[in-house]
Every structure is written in C-alpha cells, then in structure tokens.
Amino acid sequence: MECAMTASLEVESTLTDRYQTTVPETVRRALKLSKRDKIHYTIRPGGEVVLSRVEAAEEEDPVLGQFLGFLARDIASHPERLQAVDANFVQRIQSLVGGVEVDLDTALPADDE
C-alpha cells in the first residue's frame, strides 16, 4: 500500500499597527486569490486558523446591485425623464460596434483592474 505524503509550506506576514497584513504571494497563488476576493477564516479549537477563498455567487455583484437600485429609484421618482430609443441612434451604435467581439469571461490585464 502506497502512502501519499503531502508537503506543507509555511509562510508568514507581519501585522501593521492597524492589525492589517498582506497575504503572502504563495498563499494568494495557492488559494487562487485576486484583488477584491474574500477570504474565509476557520478557527479550530486548538487555535489553528485555516484560510480559504470565498467563492462568490455570480448573482452577487454589489456594484451592479447598487446601480440597478439607483436606476429603479430614479425611474420611480422621475418617470418624465424616460425617453424612447430612436432607431437612428440604434443604427449609429451598431455602426460603431458592429463586428466587435467581446469575451466577458476573459480576465482583465492587471493594469486594467
């Protein structure tokens, strides 16, 4: 019977005066963390703390939710501001973006985040 041995890697970081720290690069890579990702902490009875990446549900987008809430409130408060979209305007938009392909699943380059 073969026994698989798992290697562990230890890293450390320092707390600032405000109790903040930078997650070391090796931990970020291991958890596949990106900017603005959430981290879950599990505190075990012996004092050991386990970090894991929080998987965000696709429907949870706080910025989009706030924007849609703003639009709903604005429409309710000022329905007179609503305007029909003119067919010429639609044609103009299509002429500007026609043939442009966008892959919404492709990650942005680091400079664009």
PDB file of N, CA, C and O in Angstrom, residues 81-111:
ATOM      1  N   ARG A  81     -38.347  61.574 -17.141  1.00  0.00           N
ATOM      2  CA  ARG A  81     -37.014  61.561 -17.747  1.00  0.00           C
ATOM      3  C   ARG A  81     -36.819  60.406 -18.733  1.00  0.00           C
ATOM      4  O   ARG A  81     -35.859  60.402 -19.490  1.00  0.00           O
ATOM      5  N   LEU A  82     -37.696  59.422 -18.711  1.00  0.00           N
ATOM      6  CA  LEU A  82     -37.564  58.280 -19.616  1.00  0.00           C
ATOM      7  C   LEU A  82     -37.789  58.722 -21.050  1.00  0.00           C
ATOM      8  O   LEU A  82     -38.698  59.495 -21.338  1.00  0.00           O
ATOM      9  N   GLN A  83     -36.960  58.215 -21.938  1.00  0.00           N
ATOM     10  CA  GLN A  83     -37.062  58.553 -23.356  1.00  0.00           C
ATOM     11  C   GLN A  83     -36.971  57.281 -24.180  1.00  0.00           C
ATOM     12  O   GLN A  83     -36.224  56.367 -23.844  1.00  0.00           O
ATOM     13  N   ALA A  84     -37.706  57.262 -25.268  1.00  0.00           N
ATOM     14  CA  ALA A  84     -37.633  56.130 -26.186  1.00  0.00           C
ATOM     15  C   ALA A  84     -36.301  56.177 -26.922  1.00  0.00           C
ATOM     16  O   ALA A  84     -35.748  57.249 -27.172  1.00  0.00           O
ATOM     17  N   VAL A  85     -35.783  55.005 -27.250  1.00  0.00           N
ATOM     18  CA  VAL A  85     -34.546  54.941 -28.016  1.00  0.00           C
ATOM     19  C   VAL A  85     -34.899  55.082 -29.491  1.00  0.00           C
ATOM     20  O   VAL A  85     -35.689  54.314 -30.034  1.00  0.00           O
ATOM     21  N   ASP A  86     -34.311  56.051 -30.128  1.00  0.00           N
ATOM     22  CA  ASP A  86     -34.550  56.358 -31.531  1.00  0.00           C
ATOM     23  C   ASP A  86     -33.867  55.303 -32.411  1.00  0.00           C
ATOM     24  O   ASP A  86     -32.741  54.885 -32.136  1.00  0.00           O
ATOM     25  N   ALA A  87     -34.528  54.893 -33.496  1.00  0.00           N
ATOM     26  CA  ALA A  87     -33.980  53.886 -34.411  1.00  0.00           C
ATOM     27  C   ALA A  87     -32.661  54.351 -35.021  1.00  0.00           C
ATOM     28  O   ALA A  87     -31.742  53.547 -35.234  1.00  0.00           O
ATOM     29  N   ASN A  88     -32.534  55.642 -35.308  1.00  0.00           N
ATOM     30  CA  ASN A  88     -31.275  56.169 -35.849  1.00  0.00           C
ATOM     31  C   ASN A  88     -30.136  56.029 -34.844  1.00  0.00           C
ATOM     32  O   ASN A  88     -28.995  55.766 -35.216  1.00  0.00           O
ATOM     33  N   PHE A  89     -30.454  56.208 -33.570  1.00  0.00           N
ATOM     34  CA  PHE A  89     -29.455  56.060 -32.519  1.00  0.00           C
ATOM     35  C   PHE A  89     -28.973  54.605 -32.454  1.00  0.00           C
ATOM     36  O   PHE A  89     -27.776  54.339 -32.342  1.00  0.00           O
ATOM     37  N   VAL A  90     -29.904  53.660 -32.545  1.00  0.00           N
ATOM     38  CA  VAL A  90     -29.551  52.237 -32.537  1.00  0.00           C
ATOM     39  C   VAL A  90     -28.651  51.917 -33.725  1.00  0.00           C
ATOM     40  O   VAL A  90     -27.641  51.222 -33.582  1.00  0.00           O
ATOM     41  N   GLN A  91     -28.976  52.424 -34.899  1.00  0.00           N
ATOM     42  CA  GLN A  91     -28.145  52.194 -36.089  1.00  0.00           C
ATOM     43  C   GLN A  91     -26.751  52.789 -35.905  1.00  0.00           C
ATOM     44  O   GLN A  91     -25.754  52.194 -36.303  1.00  0.00           O
ATOM     45  N   ARG A  92     -26.677  53.960 -35.316  1.00  0.00           N
ATOM     46  CA  ARG A  92     -25.379  54.607 -35.068  1.00  0.00           C
ATOM     47  C   ARG A  92     -24.532  53.752 -34.127  1.00  0.00           C
ATOM     48  O   ARG A  92     -23.342  53.548 -34.367  1.00  0.00           O
ATOM     49  N   ILE A  93     -25.131  53.242 -33.077  1.00  0.00           N
ATOM     50  CA  ILE A  93     -24.402  52.382 -32.130  1.00  0.00           C
ATOM     51  C   ILE A  93     -23.906  51.134 -32.846  1.00  0.00           C
ATOM     52  O   ILE A  93     -22.750  50.741 -32.693  1.00  0.00           O
ATOM     53  N   GLN A  94     -24.767  50.500 -33.637  1.00  0.00           N
ATOM     54  CA  GLN A  94     -24.377  49.291 -34.353  1.00  0.00           C
ATOM     55  C   GLN A  94     -23.242  49.566 -35.336  1.00  0.00           C
ATOM     56  O   GLN A  94     -22.354  48.735 -35.512  1.00  0.00           O
ATOM     57  N   SER A  95     -23.233  50.747 -35.943  1.00  0.00           N
ATOM     58  CA  SER A  95     -22.149  51.080 -36.879  1.00  0.00           C
ATOM     59  C   SER A  95     -20.822  51.255 -36.134  1.00  0.00           C
ATOM     60  O   SER A  95     -19.761  50.993 -36.688  1.00  0.00           O
ATOM     61  N   LEU A  96     -20.882  51.683 -34.887  1.00  0.00           N
ATOM     62  CA  LEU A  96     -19.661  51.895 -34.109  1.00  0.00           C
ATOM     63  C   LEU A  96     -19.100  50.602 -33.530  1.00  0.00           C
ATOM     64  O   LEU A  96     -17.892  50.463 -33.373  1.00  0.00           O
ATOM     65  N   VAL A  97     -19.971  49.661 -33.186  1.00  0.00           N
ATOM     66  CA  VAL A  97     -19.510  48.444 -32.513  1.00  0.00           C
ATOM     67  C   VAL A  97     -19.761  47.184 -33.318  1.00  0.00           C
ATOM     68  O   VAL A  97     -19.430  46.089 -32.872  1.00  0.00           O
ATOM     69  N   GLY A  98     -20.329  47.310 -34.492  1.00  0.00           N
ATOM     70  CA  GLY A  98     -20.609  46.139 -35.322  1.00  0.00           C
ATOM     71  C   GLY A  98     -19.342  45.345 -35.593  1.00  0.00           C
ATOM     72  O   GLY A  98     -18.312  45.904 -35.947  1.00  0.00           O
ATOM     73  N   GLY A  99     -19.406  44.046 -35.404  1.00  0.00           N
ATOM     74  CA  GLY A  99     -18.259  43.186 -35.668  1.00  0.00           C
ATOM     75  C   GLY A  99     -17.257  43.103 -34.540  1.00  0.00           C
ATOM     76  O   GLY A  99     -16.294  42.342 -34.610  1.00  0.00           O
ATOM     77  N   VAL A 100     -17.435  43.860 -33.465  1.00  0.00           N
ATOM     78  CA  VAL A 100     -16.522  43.800 -32.328  1.00  0.00           C
ATOM     79  C   VAL A 100     -16.944  42.627 -31.449  1.00  0.00           C
ATOM     80  O   VAL A 100     -18.092  42.527 -31.034  1.00  0.00           O
ATOM     81  N   GLU A 101     -15.999  41.714 -31.221  1.00  0.00           N
ATOM     82  CA  GLU A 101     -16.293  40.562 -30.368  1.00  0.00           C
ATOM     83  C   GLU A 101     -15.686  40.792 -28.992  1.00  0.00           C
ATOM     84  O   GLU A 101     -14.547  41.220 -28.872  1.00  0.00           O
ATOM     85  N   VAL A 102     -16.461  40.482 -27.969  1.00  0.00           N
ATOM     86  CA  VAL A 102     -16.018  40.653 -26.589  1.00  0.00           C
ATOM     87  C   VAL A 102     -16.246  39.363 -25.846  1.00  0.00           C
ATOM     88  O   VAL A 102     -17.339  38.804 -25.881  1.00  0.00           O
ATOM     89  N   ASP A 103     -15.200  38.864 -25.175  1.00  0.00           N
ATOM     90  CA  ASP A 103     -15.327  37.670 -24.341  1.00  0.00           C
ATOM     91  C   ASP A 103     -15.389  38.136 -22.893  1.00  0.00           C
ATOM     92  O   ASP A 103     -14.380  38.527 -22.312  1.00  0.00           O
ATOM     93  N   LEU A 104     -16.582  38.120 -22.317  1.00  0.00           N
ATOM     94  CA  LEU A 104     -16.767  38.631 -20.957  1.00  0.00           C
ATOM     95  C   LEU A 104     -16.128  37.731 -19.897  1.00  0.00           C
ATOM     96  O   LEU A 104     -15.998  38.142 -18.747  1.00  0.00           O
ATOM     97  N   ASP A 105     -15.721  36.535 -20.277  1.00  0.00           N
ATOM     98  CA  ASP A 105     -15.084  35.626 -19.318  1.00  0.00           C
ATOM     99  C   ASP A 105     -13.569  35.772 -19.275  1.00  0.00           C
ATOM    100  O   ASP A 105     -12.912  35.213 -18.404  1.00  0.00           O
ATOM    101  N   THR A 106     -13.001  36.546 -20.185  1.00  0.00           N
ATOM    102  CA  THR A 106     -11.563  36.752 -20.204  1.00  0.00           C
ATOM    103  C   THR A 106     -11.178  37.737 -19.106  1.00  0.00           C
ATOM    104  O   THR A 106     -11.792  38.783 -18.949  1.00  0.00           O
ATOM    105  N   ALA A 107     -10.161  37.374 -18.329  1.00  0.00           N
ATOM    106  CA  ALA A 107      -9.688  38.246 -17.243  1.00  0.00           C
ATOM    107  C   ALA A 107      -9.058  39.508 -17.815  1.00  0.00           C
ATOM    108  O   ALA A 107      -8.428  39.478 -18.879  1.00  0.00           O
ATOM    109  N   LEU A 108      -9.231  40.603 -17.096  1.00  0.00           N
ATOM    110  CA  LEU A 108      -8.591  41.860 -17.491  1.00  0.00           C
ATOM    111  C   LEU A 108      -7.103  41.804 -17.183  1.00  0.00           C
ATOM    112  O   LEU A 108      -6.692  41.180 -16.220  1.00  0.00           O
ATOM    113  N   PRO A 109      -6.288  42.488 -17.969  1.00  0.00           N
ATOM    114  CA  PRO A 109      -4.869  42.600 -17.603  1.00  0.00           C
ATOM    115  C   PRO A 109      -4.758  43.356 -16.271  1.00  0.00           C
ATOM    116  O   PRO A 109      -5.634  44.143 -15.916  1.00  0.00           O
ATOM    117  N   ALA A 110      -3.688  43.115 -15.549  1.00  0.00           N
ATOM    118  CA  ALA A 110      -3.502  43.731 -14.227  1.00  0.00           C
ATOM    119  C   ALA A 110      -3.607  45.247 -14.282  1.00  0.00           C
ATOM    120  O   ALA A 110      -4.113  45.869 -13.359  1.00  0.00           O
ATOM    121  N   ASP A 111      -3.160  45.860 -15.367  1.00  0.00           N
ATOM    122  CA  ASP A 111      -3.223  47.319 -15.491  1.00  0.00           C
ATOM    123  C   ASP A 111      -4.635  47.856 -15.598  1.00  0.00           C
ATOM    124  O   ASP A 111      -4.885  49.017 -15.346  1.00  0.00           O
TER     125      ASP A 111
END
